[in-house]
Amino acid sequence: MTHPLDLTADVVALTRALVDLPSESGREAELADAVEAALRALPHLTVERVGDSVVACTGLGRAERALIAGHLDTVPAAGNLPSRLADGRVHGLGACDMKGGVAVALRLAAGIPEPVRDVTYVFYECEEVEGDRNGLARIGAEHPALLADAGLAILMEPSDAGVEAGCQGILTADIMVGGARAHTARAWQGVNAAHKAARVLQRLDDHMPERVVIDGLEYREGLSAVAVRAGVAGNVVPDECVVTVNFRFAPSRSAEEAEAYVRGLFPEYEVRVAEVVPGASPHLDRIGGLVRALGAEPRAKLGWTDVARFAALGVPALNYGPGDPSLAHTAGEYVPVEHLERCESRLRAWLS
Amino acid sequence: MTHPLDLTADVVALTRALVDLPSESGREAELADAVEAALRALPHLTVERVGDSVVACTGLGRAERALIAGHLDTVPAAGNLPSRLADGRVHGLGACDMKGGVAVALRLAAGIPEPVRDVTYVFYECEEVEGDRNGLARIGAEHPALLADAGLAILMEPSDAGVEAGCQGILTADIMVGGARAHTARAWQGVNAAHKAARVLQRLDDHMPERVVIDGLEYREGLSAVAVRAGVAGNVVPDECVVTVNFRFAPSRSAEEAEAYVRGLFPEYEVRVAEVVPGASPHLDRIGGLVRALGAEPRAKLGWTDVARFAALGVPALNYGPGDPSLAHTAGEYVPVEHLERCESRLRAWLS
């Protein structure tokens, strides 16, 4: 153990220690070792290791169990190591996304041996990469009971220390526009699929996304072409143009409904759906007490986050963590000390 | 000299011998050696070697000089070697494009020691690849007098043994459609360049190409999108969409006029012109005697060929050669024996 973690250090020092222990996706082992060792040293927690994810549970027999989760991995470094404290902010790789949130959760795990509700802490690997490597998904698949007995979940993704409830779903599909090849010297002998794609792109430009209100929160949808590909050779009329669309849909739509919606917009084209992941409803009816305790006006989460994985398990979840989400994955990311302290104190109050 | 060429063999045997001497672009040396050796053995010709191109001239002091040209190279083999004679056709790599035409020209060079008009025969390298490797272009640049003193030129590209006069020009340009990036979860914060490209593609679809009649021949223009490229990442509203257009324009337009025409169609976009090569006017007024001697109704050539290089030197030129041009570059290419014999006898009559 070359880097023992001191969970009694203040949240700023702990955030910096976590930043200074690099853990790019797929290389979280050393950090997971350090987290596991620190938590195993605490007699009030039962600790399990799943790959390079660590799960720690209190077992006080409380009527309610909350789950607090954060991912250990970061995107690759961008000249932003080691950590640096300046202007009331911790700077450095992962400070915002999301070692600040992990530090808060580790402080709670270590510092509250007898919370008023049981807590399952989950520190997981590979959130920043393909979904099939996601540590939370792996725990859900291999040890579903570790997640499913929670009554609610708090995902400590950066949310400006505010409450972001639920999340939107994502559909990705290719709209196939066909034509007929010809030599461009005799273009009239073919049908130019790129020209014909104008109708698809114009329809996307004209499309008015819906604004869906759930539990008083507005989920604003979006349907975007994210790629257009056509081209056979410089002297050939292309016989295919592929328009890839990305649909961000409100959690009121199921995956099937989202797919039917997109197909219905392009009934005369072949639509190849590559991926649909449903969103998560805010469930303010079930997490209202927590939201009130956190003292923040809830907002709709528009991006997709792992709260949807909890939703799929029937566990209502929200995003609540320190840091500005728009700084995530930027070389200049940082987390304000004030956010770290506020998140810790609000959650500490709710658990004590 | 491992493969001596017998120029006294009949045109079918000579075509097969040429096909059986592979000469993919850049690898014409062995064939150029054989052609050079065979022509140097003929006392009525003065022979020059330029790279792997061979030029042979009669010097009879005739009032008129004609140029007869064919390229030695082929596209890569496609399981279509060695040559095969079946159903009155010579099959095999390059049979159509254009060793049949080269065989005809070699037969004329060897068999007509005292033509009624002087002749410059040009057998050149690298027609099937980038223009800056083209053997005819190299001769024109390094030895312009070898080409420019001809009063007309016959390019023996496959033309179904018919006369194709002049050729159209080619312009290639990128039309740049701009936007502003955003995360697709907040698509309304950006401007989707792919959506905005609908206007460009619709304008191309609506465009009515012109049909230009010159010397009674119709040059039908074409303006085609040959590629569309947009895409930053699966969750990003793209800020750029590039539509690559290919404009085939009648020889009545200069390169500058063709460029101005395309820019005029898209005045509100940045248009990046990558290449403009002008076409060649048919000049039936200057080659009418040849056309009549060949006994074929002239047609407009819609594809670009090296006749445009002659046009740029002030030499009127036409395409006249055995073989169906639509078979060029196909694995199943062949040349009809009847085409070989007709082209040879018509040209022989014109030169005798």
XYZ file of C-alpha atoms in Angstrom:
704
model
C 0.000 0.000 0.000
C 1.997 2.913 -1.259
C -0.717 5.545 -0.922
C -2.802 5.093 2.218
C -5.836 7.381 2.243
C -6.489 9.362 5.415
C -10.296 9.611 5.635
C -10.019 11.840 8.694
C -8.299 14.564 6.671
C -10.553 17.469 5.717
C -12.512 17.235 2.463
C -10.109 19.509 0.579
C -7.048 17.471 1.554
C -8.889 14.257 0.735
C -9.995 15.575 -2.676
C -6.400 16.511 -3.479
C -5.137 13.096 -2.330
C -7.649 11.420 -4.659
C -6.703 13.660 -7.592
C -3.039 12.855 -6.981
C -3.777 9.156 -7.292
C -4.356 8.901 -11.084
C -7.136 6.541 -12.124
C -7.874 6.839 -15.815
C -10.620 4.422 -16.852
C -9.262 0.864 -16.816
C -6.406 1.857 -14.488
C -8.330 2.330 -11.251
C -6.718 -0.622 -9.404
C -4.356 1.414 -7.226
C -7.074 3.868 -6.217
C -9.566 1.036 -5.639
C -6.952 -0.703 -3.444
C -6.517 2.473 -1.401
C -10.273 3.010 -1.018
C -10.841 -0.632 -0.107
C -8.078 -0.614 2.503
C -9.305 2.616 4.076
C -12.890 1.364 4.302
C -11.939 -2.105 5.580
C -10.235 -0.376 8.483
C -13.644 0.907 9.635
C -15.450 -1.624 11.860
C -18.944 -0.237 11.126
C -18.737 -1.111 7.417
C -18.989 -4.380 5.510
C -16.823 -4.114 2.401
C -16.995 -5.996 -0.892
C -14.715 -5.732 -3.891
C -16.134 -6.294 -7.386
C -13.439 -5.857 -10.032
C -12.019 -2.436 -9.304
C -15.199 -1.249 -7.655
C -15.700 -1.149 -3.889
C -19.032 -1.430 -2.014
C -19.270 -0.605 1.706
C -22.480 -1.030 3.758
C -23.626 -0.124 7.224
C -25.779 -2.820 8.832
C -27.729 -1.094 11.559
C -31.124 -2.557 10.669
C -32.614 0.854 9.934
C -36.034 1.055 8.295
C -34.547 2.813 5.289
C -31.396 2.362 3.226
C -29.823 5.050 1.040
C -27.207 4.476 -1.607
C -24.451 7.005 -2.256
C -22.368 6.385 -5.355
C -19.447 7.890 -7.216
C -17.124 6.665 -9.922
C -13.388 6.326 -9.326
C -12.208 6.773 -12.898
C -11.362 9.895 -14.862
C -10.791 10.765 -18.479
C -7.090 10.823 -19.542
C -4.834 13.488 -18.054
C -4.408 16.743 -19.944
C -1.399 18.294 -18.255
C -3.563 18.902 -15.203
C -1.712 16.940 -12.529
C -0.805 17.180 -9.685
C -3.629 18.886 -7.825
C -3.426 22.542 -6.949
C -5.387 24.648 -4.426
C -5.940 28.234 -5.522
C -8.693 30.839 -5.262
C -10.841 28.591 -3.106
C -10.820 25.833 -5.701
C -9.151 22.447 -6.013
C -7.784 22.191 -9.556
C -6.638 19.056 -11.341
C -7.687 15.977 -13.278
C -10.991 14.664 -11.962
C -11.366 17.375 -9.310
C -14.799 18.172 -10.735
C -15.683 14.844 -12.381
C -15.781 13.468 -9.784
C -13.140 13.028 -7.130
C -14.633 15.906 -5.148
C -17.874 13.937 -4.884
C -15.963 10.756 -4.005
C -14.124 12.636 -1.239
C -17.435 13.800 0.229
C -18.812 10.252 0.163
C -15.658 8.777 1.731
C -15.804 11.408 4.499
C -19.437 10.448 5.218
C -18.607 6.725 5.177
C -15.797 7.171 7.657
C -17.280 9.902 9.814
C -20.848 8.711 10.445
C -20.644 5.238 12.052
C -24.308 5.268 13.109
C -26.365 7.070 10.450
C -30.117 7.388 11.010
C -30.662 5.441 7.771
C -28.485 2.584 6.592
C -26.129 3.520 3.788
C -24.557 1.600 0.911
C -21.520 3.419 -0.468
C -20.500 2.463 -3.999
C -17.196 3.548 -5.524
C -17.036 2.172 -9.030
C -14.851 1.829 -12.094
C -15.175 2.696 -15.778
C -17.965 5.242 -15.873
C -16.237 7.332 -18.555
C -16.056 4.550 -21.147
C -18.336 2.109 -22.954
C -21.381 1.027 -20.969
C -20.424 -2.645 -20.987
C -17.359 -1.871 -18.839
C -19.315 0.242 -16.329
C -18.629 -0.874 -12.757
C -22.121 0.010 -11.538
C -23.661 -2.071 -14.311
C -21.377 -4.965 -13.344
C -22.410 -4.786 -9.706
C -26.053 -4.629 -10.759
C -25.598 -7.704 -12.925
C -23.451 -9.801 -10.569
C -24.692 -8.624 -7.159
C -28.088 -7.003 -7.764
C -29.042 -7.200 -4.066
C -26.204 -4.792 -3.221
C -28.046 -2.065 -5.121
C -31.698 -3.040 -5.197
C -32.420 -2.970 -1.444
C -31.827 0.782 -1.344
C -34.888 3.029 -1.153
C -33.171 5.825 -3.028
C -29.805 6.644 -4.514
C -27.637 9.727 -4.628
C -25.197 9.855 -7.536
C -22.484 12.346 -6.750
C -21.869 13.531 -10.303
C -21.104 17.271 -10.451
C -24.364 19.216 -10.330
C -23.171 22.598 -9.033
C -24.047 21.320 -5.554
C -27.676 21.417 -6.669
C -30.217 18.658 -7.118
C -30.688 17.316 -10.632
C -33.528 14.858 -10.728
C -33.980 11.965 -13.122
C -32.367 12.103 -16.524
C -33.306 11.979 -20.193
C -32.953 8.911 -22.375
C -30.809 8.562 -25.486
C -31.602 7.018 -28.840
C -29.081 6.760 -31.657
C -30.187 5.718 -35.123
C -29.078 5.829 -38.732
C -31.550 7.111 -41.297
C -30.701 5.493 -44.605
C -31.240 7.493 -47.779
C -30.881 5.447 -50.932
C -30.076 6.306 -54.534
C -28.469 4.822 -57.612
C -24.825 5.143 -58.600
C -23.717 6.735 -61.829
C -20.583 8.337 -63.222
C -20.755 12.070 -62.541
C -20.146 12.670 -66.264
C -23.620 11.118 -66.727
C -25.157 12.139 -63.423
C -28.700 12.011 -64.826
C -28.400 8.237 -65.136
C -28.258 7.939 -61.316
C -30.155 9.121 -58.256
C -28.009 11.191 -55.926
C -28.613 9.995 -52.365
C -26.819 13.037 -50.937
C -29.192 15.370 -52.756
C -32.151 13.326 -51.534
C -30.891 13.578 -47.932
C -31.896 17.248 -48.046
C -35.431 16.191 -47.084
C -34.216 14.340 -43.993
C -31.974 17.180 -42.864
C -34.648 19.806 -43.527
C -37.135 17.779 -41.508
C -34.660 17.680 -38.634
C -34.123 21.426 -38.941
C -37.881 22.034 -38.891
C -38.541 19.627 -36.028
C -39.848 21.257 -32.842
C -38.619 19.228 -29.876
C -41.099 18.737 -27.064
C -40.817 20.138 -23.575
C -42.168 17.586 -21.137
C -42.984 18.600 -17.574
C -42.776 15.853 -14.929
C -43.173 16.576 -11.215
C -42.856 20.262 -12.114
C -39.497 19.745 -13.863
C -39.090 20.529 -17.558
C -37.330 17.923 -19.674
C -36.494 19.613 -22.954
C -35.952 17.109 -25.717
C -33.590 17.389 -28.658
C -33.252 15.591 -31.980
C -29.935 16.227 -33.712
C -28.085 14.926 -36.719
C -24.673 14.118 -35.266
C -23.146 12.712 -38.454
C -23.782 12.691 -42.172
C -21.848 10.342 -44.406
C -22.013 10.010 -48.164
C -19.351 9.447 -50.783
C -18.136 6.656 -53.028
C -15.466 8.371 -55.114
C -14.842 11.804 -56.542
C -16.487 10.923 -59.860
C -19.394 8.805 -58.625
C -22.965 9.859 -57.806
C -23.389 8.340 -54.317
C -26.087 5.722 -53.883
C -26.279 6.022 -50.106
C -26.330 8.819 -47.559
C -26.471 7.950 -43.866
C -27.779 10.546 -41.416
C -27.030 9.568 -37.818
C -29.431 11.130 -35.337
C -29.176 11.448 -31.583
C -32.495 11.814 -29.761
C -32.514 12.979 -26.157
C -35.935 12.099 -24.839
C -37.868 12.840 -21.678
C -38.147 10.044 -19.096
C -41.895 9.903 -19.750
C -41.105 7.979 -22.945
C -40.077 4.350 -22.737
C -37.336 3.067 -25.017
C -39.987 1.562 -27.286
C -41.954 4.818 -27.427
C -38.832 6.805 -28.243
C -38.025 4.426 -31.082
C -41.567 4.600 -32.443
C -41.431 8.396 -32.279
C -38.275 8.616 -34.399
C -39.507 6.022 -36.864
C -42.756 7.983 -37.142
C -40.869 11.121 -38.138
C -39.215 9.290 -41.040
C -41.808 6.789 -42.208
C -40.524 6.631 -45.793
C -36.931 5.792 -44.815
C -35.193 2.779 -43.377
C -34.304 3.685 -39.781
C -31.602 1.553 -38.152
C -31.713 2.020 -34.403
C -28.226 1.463 -32.980
C -28.943 2.070 -29.290
C -31.762 3.161 -27.000
C -31.206 3.737 -23.302
C -34.196 4.937 -21.350
C -34.005 7.870 -18.971
C -35.064 8.045 -15.337
C -38.142 9.745 -13.923
C -37.458 12.282 -11.187
C -39.750 10.505 -8.645
C -39.955 13.626 -6.522
C -42.849 11.926 -4.695
C -40.405 9.316 -3.374
C -37.333 11.500 -2.807
C -39.016 14.717 -1.686
C -37.706 14.388 1.843
C -34.127 14.138 0.662
C -34.578 17.063 -1.744
C -35.941 19.228 1.068
C -33.030 18.211 3.324
C -30.532 19.186 0.654
C -32.177 22.616 0.530
C -31.877 23.003 -3.238
C -34.560 23.646 -5.851
C -34.520 20.514 -8.041
C -33.781 20.850 -11.747
C -34.339 18.396 -14.563
C -31.179 16.520 -15.608
C -30.906 16.717 -19.390
C -27.798 14.618 -19.912
C -27.895 10.876 -19.344
C -26.223 9.656 -16.162
C -26.003 6.452 -14.192
C -29.157 7.476 -12.289
C -30.912 5.673 -15.158
C -29.240 2.427 -14.050
C -30.836 2.858 -10.627
C -34.169 3.683 -12.245
C -33.945 0.428 -14.187
C -33.523 -1.377 -10.838
C -36.569 0.436 -9.422
C -34.481 2.708 -7.196
C -35.316 6.423 -7.489
C -32.134 8.437 -7.801
C -30.873 11.973 -8.169
C -27.629 13.687 -9.107
C -26.129 15.771 -6.329
C -22.463 16.659 -6.253
C -19.893 19.425 -6.065
C -18.533 21.045 -9.220
C -19.806 22.683 -12.398
C -20.777 19.909 -14.837
C -19.746 22.021 -17.813
C -16.135 21.813 -16.572
C -16.135 18.015 -16.685
C -13.512 16.596 -19.090
C -11.842 19.982 -19.547
C -8.141 20.485 -18.849
C -9.033 23.355 -16.530
C -11.539 21.464 -14.394
C -11.779 22.370 -10.740
C -14.148 22.021 -7.816
C -14.990 24.920 -5.477
C -14.131 24.276 -1.821
C -17.492 25.819 -0.930
C -19.268 23.095 -2.957
C -17.303 20.350 -1.232
C -18.148 21.710 2.189
C -21.808 22.387 1.419
C -22.426 18.926 -0.046
C -20.722 17.262 2.876
C -22.569 19.255 5.528
C -26.019 18.838 3.923
C -25.620 15.082 3.520
C -24.115 14.759 6.981
C -27.164 16.503 8.424
C -29.526 14.200 6.510
C -27.727 11.088 7.747
C -27.238 12.190 11.366
C 14.664 -7.972 -74.279
C 12.629 -10.869 -72.987
C 9.407 -9.975 -74.835
C 10.088 -8.741 -78.370
C 6.953 -7.324 -79.975
C 6.176 -8.460 -83.514
C 4.517 -5.469 -85.154
C 3.879 -7.489 -88.308
C 1.541 -9.836 -86.433
C -2.167 -9.189 -86.993
C -3.918 -6.702 -84.720
C -5.537 -9.430 -82.604
C -2.255 -11.194 -81.934
C -0.578 -7.872 -81.177
C -3.375 -6.836 -78.777
C -2.991 -10.136 -76.943
C 0.796 -9.748 -76.771
C 0.337 -6.278 -75.240
C -2.217 -7.532 -72.697
C 0.155 -10.352 -71.735
C 2.868 -7.829 -70.931
C 1.461 -6.367 -67.667
C 1.948 -2.627 -67.247
C 0.054 -1.330 -64.242
C 0.589 2.424 -63.794
C 4.149 3.026 -62.562
C 5.301 -0.352 -63.837
C 5.308 0.298 -67.579
C 9.094 0.006 -68.027
C 9.143 -3.481 -69.554
C 6.355 -2.658 -71.996
C 7.930 0.723 -72.834
C 11.231 -1.091 -73.491
C 9.483 -3.492 -75.851
C 7.642 -0.701 -77.678
C 10.800 1.393 -77.942
C 12.851 -1.524 -79.302
C 10.202 -2.469 -81.856
C 9.895 1.114 -83.113
C 13.667 1.755 -83.200
C 13.945 -1.210 -85.561
C 11.897 0.759 -88.136
C 14.115 3.027 -90.277
C 11.283 5.443 -91.182
C 10.739 6.532 -87.570
C 12.703 8.818 -85.258
C 12.224 7.569 -81.697
C 12.536 9.402 -78.364
C 12.141 8.012 -74.880
C 10.774 10.259 -72.100
C 10.552 8.391 -68.817
C 8.518 5.307 -69.690
C 6.827 7.029 -72.608
C 7.896 6.556 -76.219
C 7.451 9.060 -79.079
C 8.033 8.037 -82.703
C 7.837 10.455 -85.638
C 7.887 10.188 -89.391
C 9.847 12.972 -91.058
C 8.631 13.125 -94.632
C 8.163 16.888 -94.784
C 4.414 16.586 -95.371
C 2.264 19.736 -95.204
C 0.286 18.298 -92.299
C 1.205 16.340 -89.176
C -1.209 14.181 -87.199
C -0.632 12.865 -83.703
C -1.876 9.439 -82.653
C -1.650 8.704 -78.939
C -2.393 5.903 -76.507
C -1.392 5.207 -72.932
C 0.608 2.104 -72.053
C -0.591 1.689 -68.471
C -3.583 -0.148 -67.044
C -5.389 -0.242 -63.743
C -4.333 -3.134 -61.421
C -5.101 -6.689 -62.504
C -8.368 -8.257 -61.329
C -7.838 -11.931 -62.104
C -8.113 -11.102 -65.797
C -4.737 -12.273 -67.100
C -3.553 -13.787 -69.386
C -5.443 -12.679 -72.487
C -8.114 -14.873 -74.023
C -9.764 -14.829 -77.457
C -13.407 -15.916 -77.434
C -16.616 -14.952 -79.222
C -14.808 -12.527 -81.475
C -13.426 -10.564 -78.525
C -10.026 -10.201 -76.927
C -10.542 -10.460 -73.161
C -8.074 -9.449 -70.454
C -6.617 -6.600 -68.420
C -6.379 -3.477 -70.549
C -7.851 -5.108 -73.662
C -10.426 -2.313 -73.807
C -8.573 0.456 -71.935
C -6.512 0.632 -74.045
C -4.113 -1.941 -75.376
C -6.422 -2.566 -78.320
C -5.978 1.074 -79.328
C -2.222 0.864 -78.739
C -2.068 -2.227 -80.956
C -3.843 -0.362 -83.755
C -1.446 2.588 -83.439
C 1.628 0.314 -83.406
C 0.364 -1.492 -86.510
C -0.030 1.858 -88.291
C 3.401 3.039 -87.180
C 5.058 -0.128 -88.496
C 2.966 -0.709 -91.564
C 2.759 2.722 -93.209
C 6.328 3.897 -93.856
C 5.207 6.746 -96.125
C 1.900 8.169 -94.863
C 0.307 11.026 -96.825
C 0.573 13.180 -93.705
C 3.435 13.036 -91.204
C 2.545 11.243 -88.000
C 3.772 11.532 -84.420
C 2.950 8.390 -82.429
C 2.882 8.803 -78.655
C 2.772 5.808 -76.283
C 2.715 7.166 -72.750
C 2.790 6.179 -69.110
C 0.582 6.848 -66.078
C -2.725 7.923 -67.555
C -4.744 6.020 -64.959
C -3.281 7.846 -61.944
C -2.819 11.389 -60.634
C -2.422 14.027 -63.317
C 1.042 15.066 -62.155
C 2.413 11.627 -63.137
C 0.771 11.658 -66.584
C 3.295 10.861 -69.318
C 1.563 13.054 -71.893
C 1.675 15.990 -69.498
C 5.387 15.327 -68.916
C 6.146 15.286 -72.653
C 4.129 18.487 -73.053
C 6.119 20.136 -70.263
C 9.596 18.851 -71.161
C 9.345 18.540 -74.955
C 6.404 20.732 -76.006
C 7.506 20.804 -79.658
C 6.954 17.040 -79.897
C 3.229 17.621 -79.433
C 2.551 21.191 -80.523
C 3.555 20.933 -84.153
C 0.699 18.524 -84.851
C -2.344 19.934 -86.632
C -4.684 17.527 -84.909
C -4.551 14.630 -82.496
C -6.310 11.288 -82.264
C -6.493 9.833 -78.765
C -7.191 6.139 -79.023
C -9.234 5.825 -75.822
C -12.123 3.368 -76.196
C -15.040 5.107 -77.923
C -16.902 2.133 -79.379
C -14.925 2.730 -82.564
C -16.903 5.957 -82.914
C -15.757 9.553 -82.874
C -16.098 11.422 -79.596
C -15.218 15.045 -80.021
C -13.836 17.407 -77.384
C -14.544 16.709 -73.741
C -16.156 18.369 -70.738
C -14.243 20.078 -67.941
C -14.250 19.138 -64.270
C -14.492 21.305 -61.188
C -14.316 19.935 -57.656
C -15.143 22.144 -54.685
C -16.124 21.953 -51.042
C -19.126 23.963 -49.916
C -18.641 24.781 -46.265
C -21.696 24.952 -44.024
C -20.987 26.361 -40.595
C -22.703 26.058 -37.233
C -21.957 26.120 -33.537
C -21.140 23.111 -31.368
C -23.219 22.102 -28.407
C -23.848 18.992 -26.344
C -26.807 17.148 -27.856
C -28.442 17.158 -24.415
C -28.680 20.941 -24.923
C -28.921 20.997 -28.700
C -30.737 24.351 -28.702
C -27.562 26.029 -27.476
C -25.854 25.221 -30.793
C -26.480 25.550 -34.512
C -26.520 22.212 -36.306
C -24.435 22.527 -39.467
C -25.758 19.194 -40.770
C -29.337 20.456 -40.511
C -28.360 23.680 -42.266
C -26.736 21.693 -45.095
C -30.270 20.749 -46.174
C -30.436 24.035 -48.106
C -27.268 23.256 -50.045
C -28.350 19.710 -50.872
C -31.863 20.815 -51.835
C -30.410 23.460 -54.116
C -28.287 20.782 -55.789
C -31.344 18.567 -56.144
C -33.328 21.416 -57.695
C -30.514 22.524 -60.001
C -31.229 22.120 -63.715
C -27.943 21.441 -65.505
C -27.479 23.123 -68.853
C -27.250 21.414 -72.208
C -24.768 23.262 -74.359
C -24.644 22.658 -78.115
C -21.289 23.259 -79.822
C -20.712 22.424 -83.492
C -23.982 20.517 -83.350
C -22.860 18.325 -80.440
C -24.704 18.415 -77.124
C -22.576 18.707 -73.973
C -24.884 17.893 -71.073
C -23.564 19.293 -67.822
C -23.934 17.822 -64.358
C -23.525 19.164 -60.836
C -23.377 16.440 -58.193
C -22.646 16.198 -54.502
C -20.082 13.398 -54.397
C -19.466 13.501 -50.650
C -21.066 14.883 -47.501
C -19.142 14.900 -44.263
C -20.310 16.036 -40.840
C -19.717 14.632 -37.394
C -17.719 15.494 -34.292
C -18.878 12.864 -31.813
C -22.037 10.966 -31.047
C -23.160 13.523 -28.466
C -22.078 16.737 -30.187
C -24.082 19.046 -32.458
C -21.701 19.379 -35.432
C -20.402 22.845 -36.229
C -19.347 22.010 -39.784
C -20.781 20.112 -42.715
C -18.762 19.847 -45.914
C -20.563 19.132 -49.176
C -18.119 18.188 -51.949
C -19.477 18.887 -55.406
C -18.266 17.698 -58.790
C -19.227 19.910 -61.732
C -18.896 18.548 -65.253
C -19.033 21.561 -67.523
C -19.261 22.106 -71.236
C -16.065 23.163 -73.063
C -17.688 26.514 -73.811
C -16.922 27.515 -70.210
C -13.384 28.410 -69.219
C -12.048 27.241 -65.859
C -12.675 30.723 -64.466
C -16.233 30.799 -65.758
C -16.966 27.362 -64.321
C -15.693 28.490 -60.933
C -17.741 31.686 -61.037
C -20.821 29.669 -61.975
C -20.541 27.357 -58.954
C -19.755 30.233 -56.597
C -22.795 32.046 -57.981
C -25.043 29.132 -57.072
C -23.921 29.286 -53.421
C -23.275 32.955 -52.760
C -23.932 32.740 -49.021
C -21.436 29.914 -48.397
C -17.695 29.615 -48.402
C -16.786 27.641 -51.540
C -13.317 26.065 -51.555
C -12.377 25.110 -55.088
C -10.008 22.129 -55.002
C -9.442 21.625 -58.727
C -10.640 22.954 -62.070
C -9.544 21.398 -65.342
C -11.038 22.872 -68.473
C -12.554 20.737 -71.208
C -11.803 20.745 -74.914
C -13.939 22.171 -77.697
C -14.804 19.728 -80.488
C -13.329 21.969 -83.245
C -15.252 20.132 -85.915
C -14.320 22.998 -88.265
C -10.662 21.953 -87.983
C -11.048 18.144 -87.861
C -14.022 17.709 -90.186
C -11.929 15.969 -92.843
C -10.711 13.362 -90.376
C -14.215 12.823 -89.016
C -15.562 12.255 -92.503
C -12.724 9.829 -93.273
C -13.511 7.829 -90.145
C -17.102 7.539 -91.363
C -18.677 7.926 -87.918
C -21.238 10.448 -86.716
C -19.378 12.471 -84.038
C -20.724 12.500 -80.491
C -19.898 14.828 -77.613
C -17.441 13.310 -75.092
C -18.889 13.832 -71.613
C -16.060 12.389 -69.538
C -12.742 14.197 -69.281
C -9.883 12.703 -71.270
C -6.391 13.697 -72.286
C -7.827 15.397 -75.384
C -8.067 18.394 -73.043
C -4.262 18.374 -72.743
C -4.031 18.736 -76.505
C -6.648 21.461 -76.462
C -4.543 23.338 -73.920
C -1.632 23.158 -76.408
C -3.861 24.489 -79.205
C -4.118 21.114 -80.929
C -7.685 20.027 -81.778
C -8.211 16.414 -80.759
C -10.803 13.685 -80.721
C -11.261 10.305 -79.070
C -11.392 7.415 -81.473
C -10.613 3.878 -80.375
C -11.832 0.301 -80.192
C -13.797 -0.942 -77.177
C -16.843 0.022 -75.110
C -15.792 2.768 -72.671
C -18.234 1.510 -70.024
C -16.136 -1.693 -69.775
C -12.975 0.215 -68.872
C -11.601 -0.744 -65.436
C -13.942 -3.731 -65.114
C -12.625 -7.235 -64.518
C -14.541 -8.436 -67.563
C -13.204 -5.872 -70.010
C -12.726 -6.944 -73.604
C -12.331 -5.422 -77.047
C -14.261 -6.672 -80.107
C -12.056 -7.896 -82.948
C -14.380 -6.048 -85.298
C -13.536 -2.736 -83.541
C -9.816 -3.405 -83.816
C -10.064 -4.147 -87.499
C -12.383 -1.243 -88.289
C -10.251 1.335 -86.452
C -7.115 0.066 -88.133
C -8.583 0.024 -91.650
C -10.210 3.487 -91.360
C -7.025 5.105 -90.040
C -4.912 3.234 -92.539
C -7.086 4.595 -95.357
C -6.798 8.141 -93.996
C -3.000 7.910 -93.787
C -2.423 6.135 -97.131
